[in-house]
PDB file of C-alpha atoms in Angstrom:
ATOM      1  CA  UNK A  24     141.821 119.250  96.301  1.00 39.00           C
ATOM      2  CA  UNK A  25     138.490 121.041  96.023  1.00 41.00           C
ATOM      3  CA  UNK A  26     136.125 119.287  93.667  1.00 45.00           C
ATOM      4  CA  UNK A  27     133.802 120.904  91.194  1.00 45.00           C
ATOM      5  CA  UNK A  28     130.147 120.011  91.230  1.00 45.00           C
ATOM      6  CA  UNK A  29     129.742 116.548  89.796  1.00 48.00           C
ATOM      7  CA  UNK A  30     128.172 116.297  86.373  1.00 47.00           C
ATOM      8  CA  UNK A  31     125.668 113.853  87.853  1.00 45.00           C
ATOM      9  CA  UNK A  32     124.496 116.553  90.243  1.00 47.00           C
ATOM     10  CA  UNK A  33     124.031 118.937  87.345  1.00 44.00           C
ATOM     11  CA  UNK A  34     121.945 116.293  85.617  1.00 46.00           C
ATOM     12  CA  UNK A  35     119.585 115.895  88.573  1.00 46.00           C
ATOM     13  CA  UNK A  36     117.152 118.553  87.357  1.00 47.00           C
ATOM     14  CA  UNK A  37     117.059 117.019  83.892  1.00 47.00           C
ATOM     15  CA  UNK A  38     116.572 113.559  85.331  1.00 48.00           C
ATOM     16  CA  UNK A  39     113.720 114.770  87.506  1.00 58.00           C
ATOM     17  CA  UNK A  40     112.031 116.334  84.501  1.00 65.00           C
ATOM     18  CA  UNK A  41     112.484 113.136  82.474  1.00 62.00           C
ATOM     19  CA  UNK A  42     111.135 111.103  85.361  1.00 66.00           C
ATOM     20  CA  UNK A  43     108.120 113.398  85.628  1.00 70.00           C
ATOM     21  CA  UNK A  44     107.517 113.113  81.871  1.00 73.00           C
ATOM     22  CA  UNK A  45     107.752 109.322  82.083  1.00 69.00           C
ATOM     23  CA  UNK A  46     105.218 109.287  84.912  1.00 70.00           C
ATOM     24  CA  UNK A  47     102.831 111.469  82.933  1.00 75.00           C
ATOM     25  CA  UNK A  48     103.243 109.347  79.803  1.00 76.00           C
ATOM     26  CA  UNK A  49     102.736 106.097  81.725  1.00 75.00           C
ATOM     27  CA  UNK A  50      99.463 107.478  83.107  1.00 75.00           C
ATOM     28  CA  UNK A  51      98.406 108.458  79.599  1.00 78.00           C
ATOM     29  CA  UNK A  52      99.077 104.889  78.425  1.00 80.00           C
ATOM     30  CA  UNK A  53      96.755 103.527  81.098  1.00 76.00           C
ATOM     31  CA  UNK A  54      94.308 106.360  80.582  1.00 77.00           C
ATOM     32  CA  UNK A  55      92.839 104.936  77.409  1.00 79.00           C
ATOM     33  CA  UNK A  56      90.225 102.235  77.108  1.00 84.00           C
ATOM     34  CA  UNK A  57      92.494  99.632  75.512  1.00 87.00           C
ATOM     35  CA  UNK A  58      94.897  99.614  78.453  1.00 86.00           C
ATOM     36  CA  UNK A  59      92.222  99.990  81.130  1.00 87.00           C
ATOM     37  CA  UNK A  60      90.051  97.114  79.914  1.00 90.00           C
ATOM     38  CA  UNK A  61      92.430  94.228  80.915  1.00 92.00           C
ATOM     39  CA  UNK A  62      92.909  95.779  84.383  1.00 91.00           C
ATOM     40  CA  UNK A  63      89.161  96.175  84.917  1.00 90.00           C
ATOM     41  CA  UNK A  64      88.387  92.692  83.600  1.00 92.00           C
ATOM     42  CA  UNK A  65      90.874  90.990  85.940  1.00 93.00           C
ATOM     43  CA  UNK A  66      90.474  93.043  89.125  1.00 92.00           C
ATOM     44  CA  UNK A  67      86.768  93.942  89.242  1.00 89.00           C
ATOM     45  CA  UNK A  68      84.548  90.852  89.817  1.00 89.00           C
ATOM     46  CA  UNK A  69      81.589  92.455  88.054  1.00 87.00           C
ATOM     47  CA  UNK A  70      83.569  92.405  84.787  1.00 89.00           C
ATOM     48  CA  UNK A  71      85.237  88.983  84.968  1.00 91.00           C
ATOM     49  CA  UNK A  72      82.953  87.479  82.321  1.00 90.00           C
ATOM     50  CA  UNK A  73      82.769  90.504  80.031  1.00 90.00           C
ATOM     51  CA  UNK A  74      84.986  90.765  76.953  1.00 91.00           C
ATOM     52  CA  UNK A  75      87.682  93.385  76.619  1.00 91.00           C
ATOM     53  CA  UNK A  76      85.858  94.872  73.637  1.00 90.00           C
ATOM     54  CA  UNK A  77      82.626  95.199  75.613  1.00 90.00           C
ATOM     55  CA  UNK A  78      84.439  96.850  78.514  1.00 90.00           C
ATOM     56  CA  UNK A  79      86.363  99.360  76.424  1.00 87.00           C
ATOM     57  CA  UNK A  80      83.490 100.184  74.061  1.00 86.00           C
ATOM     58  CA  UNK A  81      80.455 100.158  76.347  1.00 85.00           C
ATOM     59  CA  UNK A  82      81.277  99.800  80.054  1.00 86.00           C
ATOM     60  CA  UNK A  83      83.607 102.727  80.673  1.00 83.00           C
ATOM     61  CA  UNK A  84      81.241 105.620  81.241  1.00 77.00           C
ATOM     62  CA  UNK A  85      82.476 108.799  79.577  1.00 70.00           C
ATOM     63  CA  UNK A  86      86.194 109.469  79.327  1.00 70.00           C
ATOM     64  CA  UNK A  87      88.703 108.664  82.106  1.00 72.00           C
ATOM     65  CA  UNK A  88      90.335 111.680  83.714  1.00 67.00           C
ATOM     66  CA  UNK A  89      94.091 111.822  84.216  1.00 70.00           C
ATOM     67  CA  UNK A  90      95.371 113.772  87.222  1.00 62.00           C
ATOM     68  CA  UNK A  91      92.328 116.033  86.991  1.00 54.00           C
ATOM     69  CA  UNK A  92      90.450 115.262  90.206  1.00 56.00           C
ATOM     70  CA  UNK A  93      92.041 116.469  93.462  1.00 59.00           C
ATOM     71  CA  UNK A  94      91.984 114.367  96.628  1.00 59.00           C
ATOM     72  CA  UNK A  95      91.798 117.317  99.033  1.00 50.00           C
ATOM     73  CA  UNK A  96      88.530 117.773 100.989  1.00 49.00           C
ATOM     74  CA  UNK A  97      86.118 120.043  99.180  1.00 48.00           C
ATOM     75  CA  UNK A  98      87.914 119.538  95.867  1.00 47.00           C
ATOM     76  CA  UNK A  99      87.195 115.929  94.914  1.00 46.00           C
ATOM     77  CA  UNK A 100      83.508 116.419  94.247  1.00 48.00           C
ATOM     78  CA  UNK A 101      83.849 119.295  91.838  1.00 46.00           C
ATOM     79  CA  UNK A 102      81.566 118.888  88.860  1.00 44.00           C
ATOM     80  CA  UNK A 103      83.159 116.747  86.193  1.00 40.00           C
ATOM     81  CA  UNK A 104      84.003 118.387  82.915  1.00 37.00           C
ATOM     82  CA  UNK A 105      82.125 117.312  79.862  1.00 36.00           C
ATOM     83  CA  UNK A 106      83.642 114.152  78.416  1.00 35.00           C
ATOM     84  CA  UNK A 107      86.324 114.891  75.834  1.00 34.00           C
ATOM     85  CA  UNK A 108      87.512 112.699  73.001  1.00 32.00           C
ATOM     86  CA  UNK A 109      90.648 111.858  74.941  1.00 34.00           C
ATOM     87  CA  UNK A 110      91.855 112.368  78.488  1.00 32.00           C
ATOM     88  CA  UNK A 111      92.694 115.852  79.680  1.00 32.00           C
ATOM     89  CA  UNK A 112      94.636 116.478  82.873  1.00 30.00           C
ATOM     90  CA  UNK A 113      95.477 119.170  85.390  1.00 28.00           C
ATOM     91  CA  UNK A 114      98.011 118.723  88.199  1.00 31.00           C
ATOM     92  CA  UNK A 115     100.019 115.583  88.879  1.00 33.00           C
ATOM     93  CA  UNK A 116     101.962 116.389  92.049  1.00 35.00           C
ATOM     94  CA  UNK A 117     101.310 115.101  95.538  1.00 35.00           C
ATOM     95  CA  UNK A 118     101.543 117.762  98.218  1.00 36.00           C
ATOM     96  CA  UNK A 119     100.634 118.843 101.719  1.00 35.00           C
ATOM     97  CA  UNK A 120      98.490 121.700 102.982  1.00 36.00           C
ATOM     98  CA  UNK A 121      99.570 124.969 101.407  1.00 36.00           C
ATOM     99  CA  UNK A 122     101.562 123.314  98.624  1.00 33.00           C
ATOM    100  CA  UNK A 123      98.846 122.434  96.143  1.00 39.00           C
ATOM    101  CA  UNK A 124      96.459 119.572  95.463  1.00 47.00           C
ATOM    102  CA  UNK A 125      96.929 115.829  95.524  1.00 56.00           C
ATOM    103  CA  UNK A 126      95.269 114.398  92.430  1.00 66.00           C
ATOM    104  CA  UNK A 127      94.050 110.957  91.477  1.00 67.00           C
ATOM    105  CA  UNK A 128      96.082 109.569  88.588  1.00 74.00           C
ATOM    106  CA  UNK A 129      93.277 108.038  86.543  1.00 78.00           C
ATOM    107  CA  UNK A 130      89.626 108.264  87.539  1.00 79.00           C
ATOM    108  CA  UNK A 131      86.593 106.996  85.687  1.00 81.00           C
ATOM    109  CA  UNK A 132      83.092 105.567  86.083  1.00 82.00           C
ATOM    110  CA  UNK A 133      82.035 102.189  84.740  1.00 85.00           C
ATOM    111  CA  UNK A 134      78.676 100.517  84.252  1.00 83.00           C
ATOM    112  CA  UNK A 135      78.036  96.805  84.737  1.00 83.00           C
ATOM    113  CA  UNK A 136      76.031  95.602  81.698  1.00 76.00           C
ATOM    114  CA  UNK A 137      74.088  92.975  83.630  1.00 72.00           C
ATOM    115  CA  UNK A 138      72.610  95.436  86.117  1.00 67.00           C
ATOM    116  CA  UNK A 139      73.363  98.903  84.779  1.00 63.00           C
ATOM    117  CA  UNK A 140      74.653  99.839  88.219  1.00 62.00           C
ATOM    118  CA  UNK A 141      77.369 102.467  88.260  1.00 61.00           C
ATOM    119  CA  UNK A 142      80.689 101.410  89.726  1.00 68.00           C
ATOM    120  CA  UNK A 143      83.294 104.062  90.340  1.00 66.00           C
ATOM    121  CA  UNK A 144      86.845 102.938  89.698  1.00 71.00           C
ATOM    122  CA  UNK A 145      90.101 104.725  90.336  1.00 62.00           C
ATOM    123  CA  UNK A 146      93.419 103.487  88.980  1.00 62.00           C
ATOM    124  CA  UNK A 147      96.644 104.868  90.365  1.00 52.00           C
ATOM    125  CA  UNK A 148      99.940 104.364  88.586  1.00 53.00           C
ATOM    126  CA  UNK A 149     103.021 104.712  90.760  1.00 53.00           C
ATOM    127  CA  UNK A 150     106.047 105.672  88.658  1.00 47.00           C
ATOM    128  CA  UNK A 151     108.417 104.987  91.567  1.00 51.00           C
ATOM    129  CA  UNK A 152     111.141 102.477  90.897  1.00 55.00           C
ATOM    130  CA  UNK A 153     111.579 101.789  94.628  1.00 59.00           C
ATOM    131  CA  UNK A 154     109.542 101.541  97.810  1.00 70.00           C
ATOM    132  CA  UNK A 155     108.062 104.875  98.963  1.00 75.00           C
ATOM    133  CA  UNK A 156     109.090 106.212 102.370  1.00 76.00           C
ATOM    134  CA  UNK A 157     105.483 105.974 103.603  1.00 83.00           C
ATOM    135  CA  UNK A 158     103.158 102.954 103.841  1.00 88.00           C
ATOM    136  CA  UNK A 159     101.459 102.644 100.460  1.00 88.00           C
ATOM    137  CA  UNK A 160      98.558 100.562 101.803  1.00 92.00           C
ATOM    138  CA  UNK A 161      97.576 103.311 104.227  1.00 92.00           C
ATOM    139  CA  UNK A 162      97.716 105.875 101.448  1.00 89.00           C
ATOM    140  CA  UNK A 163      95.433 103.635  99.371  1.00 90.00           C
ATOM    141  CA  UNK A 164      92.910 103.536 102.237  1.00 93.00           C
ATOM    142  CA  UNK A 165      93.012 107.329 102.451  1.00 90.00           C
ATOM    143  CA  UNK A 166      92.308 107.701  98.739  1.00 86.00           C
ATOM    144  CA  UNK A 167      89.480 105.160  98.968  1.00 89.00           C
ATOM    145  CA  UNK A 168      87.937 107.112 101.849  1.00 89.00           C
ATOM    146  CA  UNK A 169      88.026 110.324  99.833  1.00 86.00           C
ATOM    147  CA  UNK A 170      86.369 108.616  96.875  1.00 85.00           C
ATOM    148  CA  UNK A 171      83.531 107.412  99.101  1.00 86.00           C
ATOM    149  CA  UNK A 172      82.945 110.606 101.072  1.00 85.00           C
ATOM    150  CA  UNK A 173      83.276 112.959  98.100  1.00 83.00           C
ATOM    151  CA  UNK A 174      80.279 111.348  96.373  1.00 83.00           C
ATOM    152  CA  UNK A 175      77.891 113.357  98.529  1.00 82.00           C
ATOM    153  CA  UNK A 176      76.159 116.066  96.485  1.00 79.00           C
ATOM    154  CA  UNK A 177      77.695 114.658  93.307  1.00 77.00           C
ATOM    155  CA  UNK A 178      76.580 111.027  93.063  1.00 78.00           C
ATOM    156  CA  UNK A 179      73.885 111.290  95.711  1.00 80.00           C
ATOM    157  CA  UNK A 180      72.089 114.209  97.328  1.00 83.00           C
ATOM    158  CA  UNK A 181      71.152 114.804 100.956  1.00 86.00           C
ATOM    159  CA  UNK A 182      70.547 111.541 102.799  1.00 88.00           C
ATOM    160  CA  UNK A 183      70.134 109.282  99.747  1.00 86.00           C
ATOM    161  CA  UNK A 184      72.976 107.047 100.875  1.00 87.00           C
ATOM    162  CA  UNK A 185      71.544 104.112  98.951  1.00 85.00           C
ATOM    163  CA  UNK A 186      72.954 105.744  95.816  1.00 82.00           C
ATOM    164  CA  UNK A 187      76.597 105.504  96.926  1.00 86.00           C
ATOM    165  CA  UNK A 188      78.809 104.014  94.203  1.00 85.00           C
ATOM    166  CA  UNK A 189      81.169 101.194  95.047  1.00 86.00           C
ATOM    167  CA  UNK A 190      84.833 102.218  94.840  1.00 88.00           C
ATOM    168  CA  UNK A 191      87.706 100.227  93.393  1.00 88.00           C
ATOM    169  CA  UNK A 192      91.104 101.810  93.967  1.00 89.00           C
ATOM    170  CA  UNK A 193      93.790  99.911  92.094  1.00 89.00           C
ATOM    171  CA  UNK A 194      97.472 100.663  92.617  1.00 89.00           C
ATOM    172  CA  UNK A 195      99.979  99.500  90.008  1.00 86.00           C
ATOM    173  CA  UNK A 196     103.468  99.428  91.514  1.00 84.00           C
ATOM    174  CA  UNK A 197     106.314  98.800  89.103  1.00 79.00           C
ATOM    175  CA  UNK A 198     108.741  97.589  91.725  1.00 78.00           C
ATOM    176  CA  UNK A 199     108.923  94.679  94.142  1.00 79.00           C
ATOM    177  CA  UNK A 200     109.327  95.133  97.905  1.00 76.00           C
ATOM    178  CA  UNK A 201     112.469  93.408  99.148  1.00 73.00           C
ATOM    179  CA  UNK A 202     112.110  89.640  99.295  1.00 79.00           C
ATOM    180  CA  UNK A 203     108.732  89.608  97.511  1.00 85.00           C
ATOM    181  CA  UNK A 204     107.536  88.405  94.135  1.00 87.00           C
ATOM    182  CA  UNK A 205     104.925  89.871  91.799  1.00 90.00           C
ATOM    183  CA  UNK A 206     101.542  89.900  93.518  1.00 91.00           C
ATOM    184  CA  UNK A 207      97.898  91.010  93.473  1.00 93.00           C
ATOM    185  CA  UNK A 208      96.475  91.777  96.931  1.00 94.00           C
ATOM    186  CA  UNK A 209      92.926  92.883  97.829  1.00 96.00           C
ATOM    187  CA  UNK A 210      91.576  94.643 100.920  1.00 97.00           C
ATOM    188  CA  UNK A 211      87.794  94.362 101.284  1.00 95.00           C
ATOM    189  CA  UNK A 212      85.204  94.975 104.030  1.00 95.00           C
ATOM    190  CA  UNK A 213      83.575  92.057 105.846  1.00 93.00           C
ATOM    191  CA  UNK A 214      80.714  91.635 108.312  1.00 94.00           C
ATOM    192  CA  UNK A 215      81.471  90.381 111.842  1.00 94.00           C
ATOM    193  CA  UNK A 216      78.471  89.913 114.144  1.00 95.00           C
ATOM    194  CA  UNK A 217      79.891  89.241 117.644  1.00 95.00           C
ATOM    195  CA  UNK A 218      76.601  89.275 119.563  1.00 96.00           C
ATOM    196  CA  UNK A 219      73.116  88.312 118.405  1.00 94.00           C
ATOM    197  CA  UNK A 220      72.106  87.362 114.901  1.00 93.00           C
ATOM    198  CA  UNK A 221      72.018  90.603 112.931  1.00 95.00           C
ATOM    199  CA  UNK A 222      73.116  90.424 109.316  1.00 94.00           C
ATOM    200  CA  UNK A 223      73.158  93.094 106.654  1.00 93.00           C
ATOM    201  CA  UNK A 224      72.830  92.518 102.947  1.00 92.00           C
ATOM    202  CA  UNK A 225      76.352  92.397 101.494  1.00 91.00           C
ATOM    203  CA  UNK A 226      75.595  95.057  98.896  1.00 87.00           C
ATOM    204  CA  UNK A 227      75.063  97.584 101.738  1.00 90.00           C
ATOM    205  CA  UNK A 228      78.586  97.261 103.174  1.00 92.00           C
ATOM    206  CA  UNK A 229      80.597  95.919 100.252  1.00 91.00           C
ATOM    207  CA  UNK A 230      81.437  99.460  99.162  1.00 90.00           C
ATOM    208  CA  UNK A 231      85.146  99.312  98.380  1.00 93.00           C
ATOM    209  CA  UNK A 232      87.949  97.143  97.100  1.00 92.00           C
ATOM    210  CA  UNK A 233      91.570  98.234  97.441  1.00 93.00           C
ATOM    211  CA  UNK A 234      93.955  96.345  95.194  1.00 93.00           C
ATOM    212  CA  UNK A 235      97.747  96.577  95.316  1.00 93.00           C
ATOM    213  CA  UNK A 236      99.513  95.077  92.317  1.00 91.00           C
ATOM    214  CA  UNK A 237     103.294  94.731  92.409  1.00 89.00           C
ATOM    215  CA  UNK A 238     104.899  93.970  89.057  1.00 86.00           C
ATOM    216  CA  UNK A 239     108.508  92.851  88.755  1.00 81.00           C
ATOM    217  CA  UNK A 240     110.661  90.854  86.376  1.00 76.00           C
ATOM    218  CA  UNK A 241     110.003  87.501  88.065  1.00 72.00           C
ATOM    219  CA  UNK A 242     108.073  84.690  86.391  1.00 70.00           C
ATOM    220  CA  UNK A 243     104.444  85.606  85.683  1.00 72.00           C
ATOM    221  CA  UNK A 244     101.582  83.158  86.199  1.00 80.00           C
ATOM    222  CA  UNK A 245      98.692  85.634  86.060  1.00 91.00           C
ATOM    223  CA  UNK A 246      97.255  87.113  82.872  1.00 91.00           C
ATOM    224  CA  UNK A 247      97.149  90.680  84.180  1.00 92.00           C
ATOM    225  CA  UNK A 248     100.700  90.519  85.549  1.00 92.00           C
ATOM    226  CA  UNK A 249     101.874  89.253  82.167  1.00 91.00           C
ATOM    227  CA  UNK A 250     100.037  92.075  80.407  1.00 91.00           C
ATOM    228  CA  UNK A 251     101.424  94.816  82.663  1.00 88.00           C
ATOM    229  CA  UNK A 252     104.935  93.393  82.465  1.00 86.00           C
ATOM    230  CA  UNK A 253     104.727  93.278  78.667  1.00 87.00           C
ATOM    231  CA  UNK A 254     103.543  96.875  78.349  1.00 86.00           C
ATOM    232  CA  UNK A 255     105.639  98.558  81.025  1.00 81.00           C
ATOM    233  CA  UNK A 256     108.690  96.447  81.841  1.00 78.00           C
ATOM    234  CA  UNK A 257     109.593  94.200  78.912  1.00 79.00           C
ATOM    235  CA  UNK A 258     112.638  95.021  76.799  1.00 76.00           C
ATOM    236  CA  UNK A 259     111.076  93.953  73.527  1.00 80.00           C
ATOM    237  CA  UNK A 260     111.211  96.027  70.377  1.00 81.00           C
ATOM    238  CA  UNK A 261     108.148  98.008  69.414  1.00 82.00           C
ATOM    239  CA  UNK A 262     107.194  95.440  66.762  1.00 85.00           C
ATOM    240  CA  UNK A 263     107.731  92.507  69.134  1.00 88.00           C
ATOM    241  CA  UNK A 264     105.631  94.113  71.872  1.00 87.00           C
ATOM    242  CA  UNK A 265     102.801  94.881  69.499  1.00 88.00           C
ATOM    243  CA  UNK A 266     102.866  91.336  68.083  1.00 91.00           C
ATOM    244  CA  UNK A 267     102.712  89.854  71.597  1.00 91.00           C
ATOM    245  CA  UNK A 268      99.801  92.089  72.571  1.00 91.00           C
ATOM    246  CA  UNK A 269      97.873  90.866  69.551  1.00 90.00           C
ATOM    247  CA  UNK A 270      98.823  87.191  69.946  1.00 92.00           C
ATOM    248  CA  UNK A 271      98.560  86.804  73.733  1.00 90.00           C
ATOM    249  CA  UNK A 272      95.793  89.291  74.554  1.00 89.00           C
ATOM    250  CA  UNK A 273      93.961  89.930  71.290  1.00 88.00           C
ATOM    251  CA  UNK A 274      94.787  93.654  71.488  1.00 88.00           C
ATOM    252  CA  UNK A 275      95.488  95.555  68.270  1.00 87.00           C
ATOM    253  CA  UNK A 276      96.840  98.931  69.316  1.00 87.00           C
ATOM    254  CA  UNK A 277      95.076 102.089  68.244  1.00 85.00           C
ATOM    255  CA  UNK A 278      97.331 104.725  66.712  1.00 84.00           C
ATOM    256  CA  UNK A 279      97.249 106.993  69.779  1.00 79.00           C
ATOM    257  CA  UNK A 280      97.923 104.046  72.097  1.00 80.00           C
ATOM    258  CA  UNK A 281     100.872 102.929  69.978  1.00 84.00           C
ATOM    259  CA  UNK A 282     102.372 106.416  70.076  1.00 83.00           C
ATOM    260  CA  UNK A 283     101.986 106.677  73.860  1.00 79.00           C
ATOM    261  CA  UNK A 284     103.596 103.267  74.430  1.00 81.00           C
ATOM    262  CA  UNK A 285     106.476 104.160  72.111  1.00 80.00           C
ATOM    263  CA  UNK A 286     107.110 107.437  73.942  1.00 77.00           C
ATOM    264  CA  UNK A 287     106.940 105.762  77.352  1.00 75.00           C
ATOM    265  CA  UNK A 288     109.380 103.008  76.352  1.00 72.00           C
ATOM    266  CA  UNK A 289     111.843 105.529  74.914  1.00 68.00           C
ATOM    267  CA  UNK A 290     111.742 107.509  78.165  1.00 61.00           C
ATOM    268  CA  UNK A 291     112.157 104.324  80.185  1.00 59.00           C
ATOM    269  CA  UNK A 292     115.267 103.404  78.196  1.00 52.00           C
ATOM    270  CA  UNK A 293     116.644 106.893  78.731  1.00 47.00           C
ATOM    271  CA  UNK A 294     116.165 106.614  82.486  1.00 45.00           C
ATOM    272  CA  UNK A 295     117.923 103.236  82.550  1.00 50.00           C
ATOM    273  CA  UNK A 296     120.870 104.580  80.567  1.00 50.00           C
ATOM    274  CA  UNK A 297     121.159 107.631  82.834  1.00 47.00           C
ATOM    275  CA  UNK A 298     121.061 105.461  85.947  1.00 48.00           C
ATOM    276  CA  UNK A 299     123.722 103.142  84.499  1.00 56.00           C
ATOM    277  CA  UNK A 300     126.022 106.072  83.708  1.00 62.00           C
ATOM    278  CA  UNK A 301     125.530 107.483  87.200  1.00 61.00           C
ATOM    279  CA  UNK A 302     126.486 104.100  88.675  1.00 70.00           C
ATOM    280  CA  UNK A 303     129.626 103.992  86.516  1.00 75.00           C
ATOM    281  CA  UNK A 304     130.638 107.469  87.663  1.00 77.00           C
ATOM    282  CA  UNK A 305     130.201 106.416  91.290  1.00 76.00           C
ATOM    283  CA  UNK A 306     132.383 103.367  90.610  1.00 83.00           C
ATOM    284  CA  UNK A 307     135.186 105.547  89.266  1.00 86.00           C
ATOM    285  CA  UNK A 308     135.042 107.865  92.272  1.00 85.00           C
ATOM    286  CA  UNK A 309     135.094 104.910  94.665  1.00 84.00           C
ATOM    287  CA  UNK A 310     138.114 103.341  92.922  1.00 87.00           C
ATOM    288  CA  UNK A 311     139.881 106.704  92.888  1.00 87.00           C
ATOM    289  CA  UNK A 312     139.364 107.021  96.634  1.00 85.00           C
ATOM    290  CA  UNK A 313     140.893 103.559  97.051  1.00 86.00           C
ATOM    291  CA  UNK A 314     143.963 104.594  95.040  1.00 87.00           C
ATOM    292  CA  UNK A 315     143.206 102.537  91.929  1.00 85.00           C
ATOM    293  CA  UNK A 316     144.574 103.441  88.521  1.00 87.00           C
ATOM    294  CA  UNK A 317     142.956 104.342  85.202  1.00 88.00           C
ATOM    295  CA  UNK A 318     143.224 100.811  83.817  1.00 87.00           C
ATOM    296  CA  UNK A 319     141.230  99.352  86.716  1.00 86.00           C
ATOM    297  CA  UNK A 320     138.622 102.121  86.450  1.00 86.00           C
ATOM    298  CA  UNK A 321     138.208 101.477  82.736  1.00 86.00           C
ATOM    299  CA  UNK A 322     137.905  97.726  83.232  1.00 87.00           C
ATOM    300  CA  UNK A 323     135.317  98.143  86.009  1.00 86.00           C
ATOM    301  CA  UNK A 324     133.063 100.459  83.987  1.00 84.00           C
ATOM    302  CA  UNK A 325     133.621  99.289  80.424  1.00 83.00           C
ATOM    303  CA  UNK A 326     134.783 102.811  79.537  1.00 83.00           C
ATOM    304  CA  UNK A 327     137.917 103.675  77.588  1.00 87.00           C
ATOM    305  CA  UNK A 328     140.833 105.132  79.546  1.00 87.00           C
ATOM    306  CA  UNK A 329     140.386 108.390  77.619  1.00 85.00           C
ATOM    307  CA  UNK A 330     136.751 108.641  78.726  1.00 83.00           C
ATOM    308  CA  UNK A 331     137.724 107.994  82.347  1.00 86.00           C
ATOM    309  CA  UNK A 332     140.383 110.708  82.096  1.00 87.00           C
ATOM    310  CA  UNK A 333     137.890 113.193  80.657  1.00 84.00           C
ATOM    311  CA  UNK A 334     135.427 112.472  83.450  1.00 81.00           C
ATOM    312  CA  UNK A 335     138.054 112.974  86.166  1.00 86.00           C
ATOM    313  CA  UNK A 336     139.264 116.144  84.475  1.00 83.00           C
ATOM    314  CA  UNK A 337     135.708 117.518  84.462  1.00 79.00           C
ATOM    315  CA  UNK A 338     135.579 116.868  88.227  1.00 78.00           C
ATOM    316  CA  UNK A 339     138.966 118.572  88.735  1.00 81.00           C
ATOM    317  CA  UNK A 340     140.386 115.281  90.012  1.00 85.00           C
ATOM    318  CA  UNK A 341     143.628 113.479  89.306  1.00 81.00           C
ATOM    319  CA  UNK A 342     144.104 109.681  89.167  1.00 77.00           C
ATOM    320  CA  UNK A 343     146.661 107.975  91.361  1.00 68.00           C
ATOM    321  CA  UNK A 344     150.186 107.899  89.922  1.00 63.00           C
TER     322      UNK A 344
END
């Protein structure tokens, strides 16, 4: 018998929109100084001994930009807009030639208090709940390369290469590759002199640090992993999460941060519920194909028999007699 379009298929557009909204909201959560400070303190060596308050109040130079700076050649080094009170964004989609711009998720400058030297930092938040089809490490190297090369005529002029800013590109991945646990991995340049005795000062080649951070639900032993898990993956209530942030990390949420976190967590719960319902629908269809009855379908999904019947009726399907 010919089937109607599954309700799950009709929901795809809505799910995609919800997913996109979640991604945007998650970036906004990280795009404020309170959420950026713990990441900067843990990942960037220049800030290891600087307090979170000092980082968020004095070290972040101007306002971070969310999805406002394109990666494409000739676009990255556009003049930055005047710093606004909060983050303003443009496009968020990745694309290929002819389909738009690829944009950095969160981009900001930082100053090291001890030296006053500018350090450019980019933080990317991947909203994917599974491994991408491409190699993420190679994409990170591409983004790092753009952040270095695009500094010409913006951070330095002509041949003043001594003014290049060091780049930190930090990727937060809220999934674990198969068989792996939560991790923090760095990729950094090193000097290898194979012949002779030539050595360059480290500051002249130590121009980038690529960090991949994978956060899952496994046991956390690192402060940053605990922080990211608490904010993005924990199933605590709003009050419990806020109490833990204050107790474990000394962070009292600002009003706008609290609102962003609340919105993100609500969207996350919605995505989980949608995914669970989709899985239950697939279970019913599989059992129907195997000739199982309504009672087995109801037991397998936790649905009532009436709900199972209504779902099958909507699909123009009949259970086995």
